[in-house]
CSV table of C-alpha atoms in Angstrom, one decimal:
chain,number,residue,atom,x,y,z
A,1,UNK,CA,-0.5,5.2,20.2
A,2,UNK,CA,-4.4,5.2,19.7
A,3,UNK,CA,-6.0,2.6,16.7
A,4,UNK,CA,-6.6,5.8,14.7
A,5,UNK,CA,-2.9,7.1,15.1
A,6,UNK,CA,-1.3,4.2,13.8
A,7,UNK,CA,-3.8,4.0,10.9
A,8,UNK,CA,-3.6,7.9,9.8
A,9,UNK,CA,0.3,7.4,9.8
A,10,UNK,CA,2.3,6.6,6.5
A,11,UNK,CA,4.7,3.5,6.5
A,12,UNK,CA,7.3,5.5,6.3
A,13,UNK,CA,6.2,7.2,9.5
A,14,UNK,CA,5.1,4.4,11.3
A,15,UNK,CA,8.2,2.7,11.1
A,16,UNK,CA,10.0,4.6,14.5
A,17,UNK,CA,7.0,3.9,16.5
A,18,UNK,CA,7.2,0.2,16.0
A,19,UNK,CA,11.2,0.4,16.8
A,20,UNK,CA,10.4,2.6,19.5
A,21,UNK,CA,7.7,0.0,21.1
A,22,UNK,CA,11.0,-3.1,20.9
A,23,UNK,CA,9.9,-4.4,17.4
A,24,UNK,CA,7.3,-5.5,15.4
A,25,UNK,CA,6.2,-8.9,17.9
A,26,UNK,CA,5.7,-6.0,20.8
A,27,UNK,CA,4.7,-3.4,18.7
A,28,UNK,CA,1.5,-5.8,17.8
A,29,UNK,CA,0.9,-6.7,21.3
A,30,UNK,CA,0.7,-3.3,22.6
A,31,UNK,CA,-1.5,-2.3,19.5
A,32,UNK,CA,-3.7,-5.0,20.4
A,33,UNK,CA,-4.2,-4.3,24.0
A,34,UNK,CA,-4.6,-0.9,22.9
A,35,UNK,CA,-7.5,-1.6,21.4
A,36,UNK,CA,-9.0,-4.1,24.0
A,37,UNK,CA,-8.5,-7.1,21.4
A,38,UNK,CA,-5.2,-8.7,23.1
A,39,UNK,CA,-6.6,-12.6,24.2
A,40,UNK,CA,-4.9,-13.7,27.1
A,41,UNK,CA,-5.1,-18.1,26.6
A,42,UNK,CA,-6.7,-19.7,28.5
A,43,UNK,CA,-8.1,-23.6,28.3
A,44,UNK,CA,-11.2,-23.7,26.5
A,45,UNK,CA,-12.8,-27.7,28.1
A,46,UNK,CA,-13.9,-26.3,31.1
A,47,UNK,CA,-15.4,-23.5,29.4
A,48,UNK,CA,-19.7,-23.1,29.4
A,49,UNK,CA,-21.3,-22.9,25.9
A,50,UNK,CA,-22.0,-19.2,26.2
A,51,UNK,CA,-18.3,-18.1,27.2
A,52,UNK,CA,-16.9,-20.4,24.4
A,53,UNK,CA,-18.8,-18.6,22.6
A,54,UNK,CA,-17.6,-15.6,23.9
A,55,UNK,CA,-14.3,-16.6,23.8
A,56,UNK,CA,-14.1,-18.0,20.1
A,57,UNK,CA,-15.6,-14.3,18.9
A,58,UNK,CA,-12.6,-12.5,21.0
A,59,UNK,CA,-10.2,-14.7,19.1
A,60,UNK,CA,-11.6,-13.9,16.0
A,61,UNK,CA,-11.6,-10.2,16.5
A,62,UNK,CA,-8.0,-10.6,17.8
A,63,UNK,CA,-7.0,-12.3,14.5
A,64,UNK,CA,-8.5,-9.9,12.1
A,65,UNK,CA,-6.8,-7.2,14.3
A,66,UNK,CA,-3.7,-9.1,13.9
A,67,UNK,CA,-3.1,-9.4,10.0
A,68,UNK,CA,-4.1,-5.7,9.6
A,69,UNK,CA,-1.2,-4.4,11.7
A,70,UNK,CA,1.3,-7.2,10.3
A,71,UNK,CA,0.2,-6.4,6.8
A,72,UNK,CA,0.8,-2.6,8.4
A,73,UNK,CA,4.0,-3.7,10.2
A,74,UNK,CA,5.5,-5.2,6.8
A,75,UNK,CA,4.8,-2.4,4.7
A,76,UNK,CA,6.2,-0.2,7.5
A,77,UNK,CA,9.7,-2.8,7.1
A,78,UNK,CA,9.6,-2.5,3.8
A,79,UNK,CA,9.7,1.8,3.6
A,80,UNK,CA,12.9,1.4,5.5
A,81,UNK,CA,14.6,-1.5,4.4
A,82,UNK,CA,15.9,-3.1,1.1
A,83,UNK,CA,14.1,-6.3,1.8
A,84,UNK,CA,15.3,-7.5,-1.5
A,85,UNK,CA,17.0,-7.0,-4.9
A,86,UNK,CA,16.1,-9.6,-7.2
A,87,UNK,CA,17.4,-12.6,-8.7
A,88,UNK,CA,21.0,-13.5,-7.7
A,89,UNK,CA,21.9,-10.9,-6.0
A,90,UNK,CA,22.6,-11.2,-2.1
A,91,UNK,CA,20.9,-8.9,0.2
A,92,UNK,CA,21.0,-8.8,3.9
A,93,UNK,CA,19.3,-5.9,6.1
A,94,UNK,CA,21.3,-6.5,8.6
A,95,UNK,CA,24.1,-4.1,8.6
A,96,UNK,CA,26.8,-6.6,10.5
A,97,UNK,CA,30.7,-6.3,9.6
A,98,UNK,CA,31.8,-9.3,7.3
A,99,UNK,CA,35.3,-10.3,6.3
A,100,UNK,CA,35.7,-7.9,3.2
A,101,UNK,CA,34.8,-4.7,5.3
A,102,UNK,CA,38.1,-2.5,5.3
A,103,UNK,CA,39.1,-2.1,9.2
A,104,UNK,CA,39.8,1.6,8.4
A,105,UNK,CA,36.7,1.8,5.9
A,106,UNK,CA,35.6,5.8,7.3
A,107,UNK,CA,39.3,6.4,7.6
A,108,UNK,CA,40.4,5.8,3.7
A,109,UNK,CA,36.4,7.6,3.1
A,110,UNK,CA,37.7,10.7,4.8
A,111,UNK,CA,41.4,10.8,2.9
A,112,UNK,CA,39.5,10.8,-0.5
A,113,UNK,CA,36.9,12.6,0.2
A,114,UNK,CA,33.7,10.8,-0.5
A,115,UNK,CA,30.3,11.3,1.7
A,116,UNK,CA,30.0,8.8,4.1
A,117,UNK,CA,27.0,7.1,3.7
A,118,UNK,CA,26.5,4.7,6.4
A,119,UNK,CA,23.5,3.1,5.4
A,120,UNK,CA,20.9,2.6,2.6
A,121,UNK,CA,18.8,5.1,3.9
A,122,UNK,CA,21.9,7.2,3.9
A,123,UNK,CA,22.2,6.7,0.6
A,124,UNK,CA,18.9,7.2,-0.6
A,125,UNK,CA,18.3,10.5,1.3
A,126,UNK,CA,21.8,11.8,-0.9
A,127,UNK,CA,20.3,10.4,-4.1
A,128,UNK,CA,16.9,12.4,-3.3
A,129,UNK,CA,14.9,9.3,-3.0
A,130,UNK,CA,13.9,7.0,-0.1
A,131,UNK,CA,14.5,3.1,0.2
A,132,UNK,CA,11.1,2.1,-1.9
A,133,UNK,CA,12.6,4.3,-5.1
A,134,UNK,CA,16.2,3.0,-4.4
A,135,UNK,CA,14.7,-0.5,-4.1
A,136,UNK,CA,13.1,0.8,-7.5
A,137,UNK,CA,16.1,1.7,-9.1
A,138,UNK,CA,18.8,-1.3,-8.1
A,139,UNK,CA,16.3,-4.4,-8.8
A,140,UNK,CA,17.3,-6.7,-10.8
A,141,UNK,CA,14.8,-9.1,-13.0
A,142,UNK,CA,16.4,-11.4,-15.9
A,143,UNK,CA,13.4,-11.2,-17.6
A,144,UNK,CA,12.1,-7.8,-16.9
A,145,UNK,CA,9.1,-5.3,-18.4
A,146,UNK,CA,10.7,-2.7,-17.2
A,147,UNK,CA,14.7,-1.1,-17.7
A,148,UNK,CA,16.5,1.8,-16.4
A,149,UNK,CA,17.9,2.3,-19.7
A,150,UNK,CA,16.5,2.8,-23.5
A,151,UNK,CA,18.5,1.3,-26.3
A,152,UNK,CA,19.5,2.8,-29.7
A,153,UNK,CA,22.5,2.2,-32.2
A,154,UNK,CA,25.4,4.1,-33.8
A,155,UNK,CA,27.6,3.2,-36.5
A,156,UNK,CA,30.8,1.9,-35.6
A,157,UNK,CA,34.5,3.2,-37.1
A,158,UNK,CA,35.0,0.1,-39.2
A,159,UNK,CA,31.5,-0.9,-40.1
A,160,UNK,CA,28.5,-2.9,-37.9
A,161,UNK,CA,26.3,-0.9,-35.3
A,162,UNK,CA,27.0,-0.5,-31.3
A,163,UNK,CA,24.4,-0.4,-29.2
A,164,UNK,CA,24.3,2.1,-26.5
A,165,UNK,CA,21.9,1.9,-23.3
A,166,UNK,CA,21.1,5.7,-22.4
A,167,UNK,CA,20.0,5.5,-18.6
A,168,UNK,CA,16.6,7.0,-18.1
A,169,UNK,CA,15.9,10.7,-16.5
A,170,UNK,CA,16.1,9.0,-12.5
A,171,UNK,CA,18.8,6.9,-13.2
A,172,UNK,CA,21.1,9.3,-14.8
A,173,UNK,CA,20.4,11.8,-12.2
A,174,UNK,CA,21.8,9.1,-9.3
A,175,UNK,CA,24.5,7.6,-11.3
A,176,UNK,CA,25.8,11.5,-12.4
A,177,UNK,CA,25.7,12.0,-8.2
A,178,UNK,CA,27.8,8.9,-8.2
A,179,UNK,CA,30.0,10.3,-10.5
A,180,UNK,CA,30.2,13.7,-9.1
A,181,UNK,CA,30.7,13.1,-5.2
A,182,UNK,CA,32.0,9.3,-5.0
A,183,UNK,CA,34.1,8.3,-8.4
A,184,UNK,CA,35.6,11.8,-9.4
A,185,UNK,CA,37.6,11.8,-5.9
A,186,UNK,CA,38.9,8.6,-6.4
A,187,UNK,CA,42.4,8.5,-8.0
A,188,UNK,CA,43.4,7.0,-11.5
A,189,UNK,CA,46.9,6.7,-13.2
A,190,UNK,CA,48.6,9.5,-14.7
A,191,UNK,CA,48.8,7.1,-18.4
A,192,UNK,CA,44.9,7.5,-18.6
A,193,UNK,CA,43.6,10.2,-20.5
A,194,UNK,CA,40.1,9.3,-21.1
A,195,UNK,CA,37.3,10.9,-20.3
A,196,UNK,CA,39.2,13.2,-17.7
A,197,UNK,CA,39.0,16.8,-17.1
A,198,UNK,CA,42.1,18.3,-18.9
A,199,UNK,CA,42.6,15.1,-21.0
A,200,UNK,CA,41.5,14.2,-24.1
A,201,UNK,CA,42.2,11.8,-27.4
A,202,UNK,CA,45.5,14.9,-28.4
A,203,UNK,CA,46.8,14.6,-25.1
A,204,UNK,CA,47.3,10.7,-25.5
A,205,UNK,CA,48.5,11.3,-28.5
A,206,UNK,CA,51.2,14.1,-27.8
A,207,UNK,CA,52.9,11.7,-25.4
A,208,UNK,CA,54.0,9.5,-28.6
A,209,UNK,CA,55.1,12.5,-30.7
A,210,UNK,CA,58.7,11.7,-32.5
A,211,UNK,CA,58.3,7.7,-32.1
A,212,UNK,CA,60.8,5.0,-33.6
A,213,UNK,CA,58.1,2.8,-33.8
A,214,UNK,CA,54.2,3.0,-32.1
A,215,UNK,CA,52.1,-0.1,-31.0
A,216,UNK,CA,48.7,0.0,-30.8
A,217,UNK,CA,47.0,-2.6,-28.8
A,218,UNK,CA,43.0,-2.8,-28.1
A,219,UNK,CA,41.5,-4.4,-25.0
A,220,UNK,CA,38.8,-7.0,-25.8
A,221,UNK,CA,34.6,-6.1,-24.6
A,222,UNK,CA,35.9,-3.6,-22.5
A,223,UNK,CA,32.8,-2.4,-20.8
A,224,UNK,CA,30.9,-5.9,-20.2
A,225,UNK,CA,34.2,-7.7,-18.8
A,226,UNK,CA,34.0,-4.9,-15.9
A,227,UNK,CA,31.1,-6.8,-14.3
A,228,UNK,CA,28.8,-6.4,-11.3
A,229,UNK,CA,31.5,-8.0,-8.3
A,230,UNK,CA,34.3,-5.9,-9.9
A,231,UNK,CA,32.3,-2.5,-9.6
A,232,UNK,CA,31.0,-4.1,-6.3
A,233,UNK,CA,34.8,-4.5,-5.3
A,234,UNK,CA,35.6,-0.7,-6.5
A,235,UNK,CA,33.7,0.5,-3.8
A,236,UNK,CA,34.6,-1.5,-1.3
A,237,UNK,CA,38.0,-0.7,-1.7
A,238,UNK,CA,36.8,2.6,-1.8
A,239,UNK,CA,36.0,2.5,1.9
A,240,UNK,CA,32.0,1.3,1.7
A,241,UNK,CA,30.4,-1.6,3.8
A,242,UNK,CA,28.6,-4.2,2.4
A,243,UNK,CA,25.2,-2.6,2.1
A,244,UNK,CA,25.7,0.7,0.6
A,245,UNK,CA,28.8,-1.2,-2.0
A,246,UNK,CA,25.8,-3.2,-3.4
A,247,UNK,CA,23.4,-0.6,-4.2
A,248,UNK,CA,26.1,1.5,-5.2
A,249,UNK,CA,27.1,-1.4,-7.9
A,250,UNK,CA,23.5,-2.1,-9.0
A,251,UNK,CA,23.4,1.5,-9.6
A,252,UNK,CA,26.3,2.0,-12.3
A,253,UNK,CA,25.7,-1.7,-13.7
A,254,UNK,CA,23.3,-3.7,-15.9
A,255,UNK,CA,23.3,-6.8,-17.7
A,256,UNK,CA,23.2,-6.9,-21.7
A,257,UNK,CA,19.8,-7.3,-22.8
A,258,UNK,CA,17.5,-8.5,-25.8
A,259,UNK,CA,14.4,-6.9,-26.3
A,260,UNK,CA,11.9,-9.6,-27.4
A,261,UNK,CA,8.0,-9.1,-27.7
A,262,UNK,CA,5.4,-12.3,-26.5
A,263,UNK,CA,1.8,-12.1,-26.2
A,264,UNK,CA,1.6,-8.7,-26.3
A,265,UNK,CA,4.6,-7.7,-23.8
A,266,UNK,CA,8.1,-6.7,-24.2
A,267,UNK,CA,10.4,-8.2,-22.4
A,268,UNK,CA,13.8,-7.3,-21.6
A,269,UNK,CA,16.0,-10.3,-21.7
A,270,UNK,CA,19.4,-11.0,-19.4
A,271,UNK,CA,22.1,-12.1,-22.1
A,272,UNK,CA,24.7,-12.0,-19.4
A,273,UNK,CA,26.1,-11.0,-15.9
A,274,UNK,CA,25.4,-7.1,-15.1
A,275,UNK,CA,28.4,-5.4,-16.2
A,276,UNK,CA,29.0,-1.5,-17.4
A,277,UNK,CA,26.4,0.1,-19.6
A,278,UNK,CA,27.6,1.6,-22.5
A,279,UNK,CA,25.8,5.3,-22.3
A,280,UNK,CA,26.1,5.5,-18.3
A,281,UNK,CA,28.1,8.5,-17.5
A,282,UNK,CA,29.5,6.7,-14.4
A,283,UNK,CA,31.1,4.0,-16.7
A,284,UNK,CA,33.9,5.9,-18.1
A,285,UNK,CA,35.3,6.8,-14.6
A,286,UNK,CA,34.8,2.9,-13.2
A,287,UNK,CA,36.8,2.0,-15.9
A,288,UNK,CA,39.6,4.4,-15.1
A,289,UNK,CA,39.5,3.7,-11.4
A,290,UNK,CA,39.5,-0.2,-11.9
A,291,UNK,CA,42.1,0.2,-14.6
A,292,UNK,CA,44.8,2.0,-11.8
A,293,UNK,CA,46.8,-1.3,-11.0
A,294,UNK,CA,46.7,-2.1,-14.6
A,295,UNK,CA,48.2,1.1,-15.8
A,296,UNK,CA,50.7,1.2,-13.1
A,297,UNK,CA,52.2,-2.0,-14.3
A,298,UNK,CA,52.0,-1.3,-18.1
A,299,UNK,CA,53.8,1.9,-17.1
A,300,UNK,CA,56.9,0.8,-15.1
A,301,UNK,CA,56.7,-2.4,-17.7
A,302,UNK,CA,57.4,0.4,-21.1
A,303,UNK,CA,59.5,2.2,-18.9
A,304,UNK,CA,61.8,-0.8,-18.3
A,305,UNK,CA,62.2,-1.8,-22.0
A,306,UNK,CA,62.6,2.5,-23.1
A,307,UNK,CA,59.0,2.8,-24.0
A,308,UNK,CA,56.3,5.0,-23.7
A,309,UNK,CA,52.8,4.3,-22.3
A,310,UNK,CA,49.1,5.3,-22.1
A,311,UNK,CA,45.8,4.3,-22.1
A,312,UNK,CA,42.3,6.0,-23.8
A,313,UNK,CA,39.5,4.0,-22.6
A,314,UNK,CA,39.9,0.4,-23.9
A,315,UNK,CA,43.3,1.8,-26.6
A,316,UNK,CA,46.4,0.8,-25.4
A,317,UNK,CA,49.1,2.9,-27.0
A,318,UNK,CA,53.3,2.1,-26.3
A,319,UNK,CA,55.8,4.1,-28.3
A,320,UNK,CA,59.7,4.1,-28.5
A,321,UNK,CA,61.5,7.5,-28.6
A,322,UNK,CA,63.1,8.3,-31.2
A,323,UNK,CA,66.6,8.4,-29.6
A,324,UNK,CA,66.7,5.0,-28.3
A,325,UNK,CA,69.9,2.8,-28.9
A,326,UNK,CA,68.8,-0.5,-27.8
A,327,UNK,CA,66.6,-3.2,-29.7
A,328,UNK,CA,62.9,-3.0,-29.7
A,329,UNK,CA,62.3,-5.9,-28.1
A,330,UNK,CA,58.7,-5.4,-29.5
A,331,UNK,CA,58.1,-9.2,-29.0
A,332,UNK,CA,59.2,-9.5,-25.3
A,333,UNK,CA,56.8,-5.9,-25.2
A,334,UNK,CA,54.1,-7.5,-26.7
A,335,UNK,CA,53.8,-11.1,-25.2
A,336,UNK,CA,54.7,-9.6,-21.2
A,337,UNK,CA,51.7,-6.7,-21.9
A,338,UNK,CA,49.1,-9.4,-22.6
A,339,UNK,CA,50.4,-11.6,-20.3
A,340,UNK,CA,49.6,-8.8,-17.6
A,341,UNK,CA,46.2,-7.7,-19.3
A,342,UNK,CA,45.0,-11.2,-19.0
A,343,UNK,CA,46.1,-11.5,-15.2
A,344,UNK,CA,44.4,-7.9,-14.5
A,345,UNK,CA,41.3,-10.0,-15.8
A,346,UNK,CA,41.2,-8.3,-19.6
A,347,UNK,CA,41.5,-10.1,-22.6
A,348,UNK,CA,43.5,-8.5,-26.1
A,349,UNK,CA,41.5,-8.0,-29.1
A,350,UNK,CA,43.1,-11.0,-31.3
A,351,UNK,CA,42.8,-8.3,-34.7
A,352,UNK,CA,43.3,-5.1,-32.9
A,353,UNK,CA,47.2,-4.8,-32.3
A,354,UNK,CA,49.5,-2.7,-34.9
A,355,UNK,CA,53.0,-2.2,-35.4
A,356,UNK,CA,54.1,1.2,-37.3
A,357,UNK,CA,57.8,2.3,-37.8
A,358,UNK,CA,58.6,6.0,-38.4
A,359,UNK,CA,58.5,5.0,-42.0
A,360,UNK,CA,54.5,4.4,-42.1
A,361,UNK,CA,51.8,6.3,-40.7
A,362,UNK,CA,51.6,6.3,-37.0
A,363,UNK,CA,48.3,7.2,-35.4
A,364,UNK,CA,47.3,7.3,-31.7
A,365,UNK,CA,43.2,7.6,-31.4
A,366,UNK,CA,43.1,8.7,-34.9
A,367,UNK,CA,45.3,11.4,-35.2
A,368,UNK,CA,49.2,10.9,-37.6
A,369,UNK,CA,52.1,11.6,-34.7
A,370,UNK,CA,54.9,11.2,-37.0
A,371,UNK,CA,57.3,13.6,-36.5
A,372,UNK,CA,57.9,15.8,-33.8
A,373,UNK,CA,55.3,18.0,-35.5
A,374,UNK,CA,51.8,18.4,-32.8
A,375,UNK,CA,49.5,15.6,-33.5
A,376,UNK,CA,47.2,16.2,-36.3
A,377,UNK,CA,44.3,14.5,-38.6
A,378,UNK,CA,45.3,12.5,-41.0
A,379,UNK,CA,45.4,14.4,-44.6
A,380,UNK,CA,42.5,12.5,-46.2
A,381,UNK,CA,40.3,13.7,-43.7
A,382,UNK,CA,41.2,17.1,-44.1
A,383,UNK,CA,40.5,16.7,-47.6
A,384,UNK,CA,37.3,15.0,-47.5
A,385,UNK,CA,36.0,18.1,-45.3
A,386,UNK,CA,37.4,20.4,-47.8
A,387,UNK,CA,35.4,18.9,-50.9
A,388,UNK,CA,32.0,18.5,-48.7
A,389,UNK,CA,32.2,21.9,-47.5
A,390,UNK,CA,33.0,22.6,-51.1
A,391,UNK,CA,30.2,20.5,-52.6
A,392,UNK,CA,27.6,22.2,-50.5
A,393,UNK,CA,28.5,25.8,-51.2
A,394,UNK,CA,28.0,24.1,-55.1
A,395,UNK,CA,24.6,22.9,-54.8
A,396,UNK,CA,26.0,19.4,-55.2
A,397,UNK,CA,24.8,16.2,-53.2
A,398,UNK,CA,27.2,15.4,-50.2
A,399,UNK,CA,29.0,11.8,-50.7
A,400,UNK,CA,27.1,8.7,-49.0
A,401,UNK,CA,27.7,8.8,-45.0
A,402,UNK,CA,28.0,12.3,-45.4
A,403,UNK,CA,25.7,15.0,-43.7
A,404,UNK,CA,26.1,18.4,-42.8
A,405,UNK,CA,26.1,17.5,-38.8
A,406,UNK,CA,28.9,14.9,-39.9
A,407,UNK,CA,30.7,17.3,-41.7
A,408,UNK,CA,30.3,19.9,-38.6
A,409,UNK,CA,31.7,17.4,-36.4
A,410,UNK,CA,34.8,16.7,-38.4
A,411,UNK,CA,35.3,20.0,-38.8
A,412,UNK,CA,35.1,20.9,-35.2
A,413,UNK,CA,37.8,17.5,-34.8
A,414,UNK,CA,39.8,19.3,-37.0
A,415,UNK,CA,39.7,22.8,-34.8
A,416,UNK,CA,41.3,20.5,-31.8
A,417,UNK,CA,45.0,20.0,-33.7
A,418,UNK,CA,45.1,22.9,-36.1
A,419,UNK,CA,42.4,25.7,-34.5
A,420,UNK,CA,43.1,28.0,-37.5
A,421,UNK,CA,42.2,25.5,-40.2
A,422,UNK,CA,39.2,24.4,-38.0
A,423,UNK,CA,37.9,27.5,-37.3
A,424,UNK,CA,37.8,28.9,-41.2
A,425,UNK,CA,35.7,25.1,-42.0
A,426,UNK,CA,33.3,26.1,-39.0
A,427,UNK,CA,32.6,29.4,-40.2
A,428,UNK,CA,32.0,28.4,-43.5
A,429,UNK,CA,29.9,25.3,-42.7
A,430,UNK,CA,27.8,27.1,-40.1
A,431,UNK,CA,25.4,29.0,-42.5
A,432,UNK,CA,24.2,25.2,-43.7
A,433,UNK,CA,23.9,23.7,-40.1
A,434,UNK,CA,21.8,26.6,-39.6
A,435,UNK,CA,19.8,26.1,-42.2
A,436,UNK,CA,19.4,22.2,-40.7
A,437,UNK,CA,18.2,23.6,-37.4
């Protein structure tokens, strides 16, 4: 390869000539001789003035020569290789086996499924992007300028605002391929109903229809106690090495952030370990994949005592049948289901766990299951839409918290248990969301 060659070519395609010429030390050499600027040493004290001379100007050729094509040799590393990812996080390019690599790693790839991906460069060519924008996209600063991810709020149910991180245009695009090709495949248990295809919150509920008593139980900072290792560990299990299990990690997690402004900057602020972004689309499925061995145990635990079990994201939902003779044992149920939350590295929400007999109201994620009626919303919700929907075909002012796209929604929430009665509030709403549009 000529001096002009190796200059005209890109990093990217520079990068097989040096491993084709044995690596960067003999790539160098051979560029140098190329160019009649290789020194051969020799010992300069018997050497005249004039060849010193001579001698020192060769060497000093030879040394400019020499940082160009390592400056050109590193940036040439760097358009193939990770290099690095940031502040405490471990990075080797060298793709060796260590001890947590699965011995039949492409074996349990193939029986689920999922796209190989051998390498970084692997992975990078299936997200669409090569290692510099996958380096991009997985480093991780605790103080950074720059996230993957731009914040805003919702209300929540009972009052206070939850912040959501939407993943920016390039992220989303990898982490809904991550979803798509490698999480999808993966199993979950049969108890989880969240955020699957054919699923939803009326499915969970319809598996506690005509309950002797229903327990609720909520799971404690769901998405931030799934953290990076445990994501990391996902896809190891999965069948993944080392290399591509990090990325793949980095990828579907990021730490919880403050945004503060100084001099003139924002910064982005690490409040925490990287854990699951609320607003990622791969987050829902990590949860359901991580939460298998959980779910298997809850299951054959209710199913020991008589109870019924299932699990929407982070709500935990056990019902006794109606028909069942023996005690409750709702103590023994409840103190054994956080014992084995806690061990499956979860923690209960202290206020979050309720106890309703057939007597009271029972609700599984927020529709009334009393009854062996189907699971429905709960009458003071069907009211509330009636009056808005009413007040608005009035003239009148819609109730605080109230809007027409609120209104709409419930409406549509409604549609899901009782499509008749939800499909007369849509019509008649939809001539005032129109006139919102």
């Amino acid at each position: 390869m000529t001096t002009a060659t190796y200059k005209e070519l890109s990093p990217a395609d520079l990068w097989p000539a040096i491993r084709t010429a044995g690596g960067i030390s003999r790539w160098i050499e051979a560029s140098l001789r190329d160019q009649d600027l290789w020194v051969d040493r020799i010992d300069a004290a018997n050497l005249g003035q004039k060849e010193l001379a001579d001698y020192k100007k060769r060497l000093k050729a030879e040394a400019a020569e020499l940082k160009v094509l390592r400056r050109a040799a590193w940036e040439a590393y760097r358009a193939h290789h990770i290099v690095h990812l940031g502040e405490s996080i471990y990075w080797n390019d060298e793709a060796d086996a260590d001890r947590f690599d699965l011995p039949n790693g492409p074996e349990r790839l193939a029986e689920n499924e999922l796209p190989e991906l051998k390498s970084p460069e692997a992975l990078a060519k299936a997200l669409d992007t090569d290692i510099p924008g996958l380096r991009w996209l997985t480093y991780h600063r605790d103080a950074a300028e720059f996230v993957h991810y731009s914040p805003f709020t919702i209300p929540k149910k009972k009052g206070g605002l939850r912040q959501i991180w939407a993943p920016m245009p390039k992220m989303k695009a990898a982490q809904r391929w991550i979803l798509r090709h490698v999480l999808e495949p993966l199993p979950v248990h049969g108890a989880a109903h969240g955020f699957l295809p054919g699923r939803s919150i009326l499915t969970n509920a319809r598996a506690h229809g005509g309950s002797k008593i229903v327990v609720n139980m909520d799971i404690k900072d769901f998405f931030p106690t799934i953290t990076l290792p445990r994501v990391k560990g996902l896809f190891r299990t999965a069948g993944y090495q080392e290399q591509v299990a990090t990325l793949l990690a980095l990828l579907c997690t990021e730490a919880p952030r403050r945004i503060v402004d100084y001099e003139d900057k924002t910064y982005y602020l690490a409040l925490g370990p990287r854990c699951l972004p609320q607003g990622a689309p791969t987050s829902p499925a990590i949860t359901n994949i991580i939460c298998l061995r959980l779910d298997r145990r809850l299951t054959g635990l209710a199913k020991a005592l008589g109870w019924r079990y299932t699990r929407y994201a982070d709500d935990l939902t056990f019902s006794l049948p109606e028909g069942h003779k023996d005690k409750p044992r709702i103590g023994h149920l409840l103190s054994t289901v956080r014992a084995v939350i806690e061990d499956e590295g979860f923690e209960v929400h202290p206020d979050k766990t309720r106890v309703a007999r057939s007597g009271a109201r029972q609700k599984v994620t927020g529709l009334v299951v009393n009854g062996d009626d189907d699971p429905r919303v709960p009458r003071h919700r069907r009211r509330m839409v009636r009056a808005a929907i009413h007040n608005l075909k009035a003239g009148k002012e819609l109730h605080d918290g109230e809007s027409v796209h609120t209104i709409a929604g419930w409406a549509a929430f409604i549609f899901m248990t009782d499509p008749e009665l939800g499909a007369k509030y849509l019509e008649e709403i939809a001539p005032f969301v129109a006139r919102e549009a």
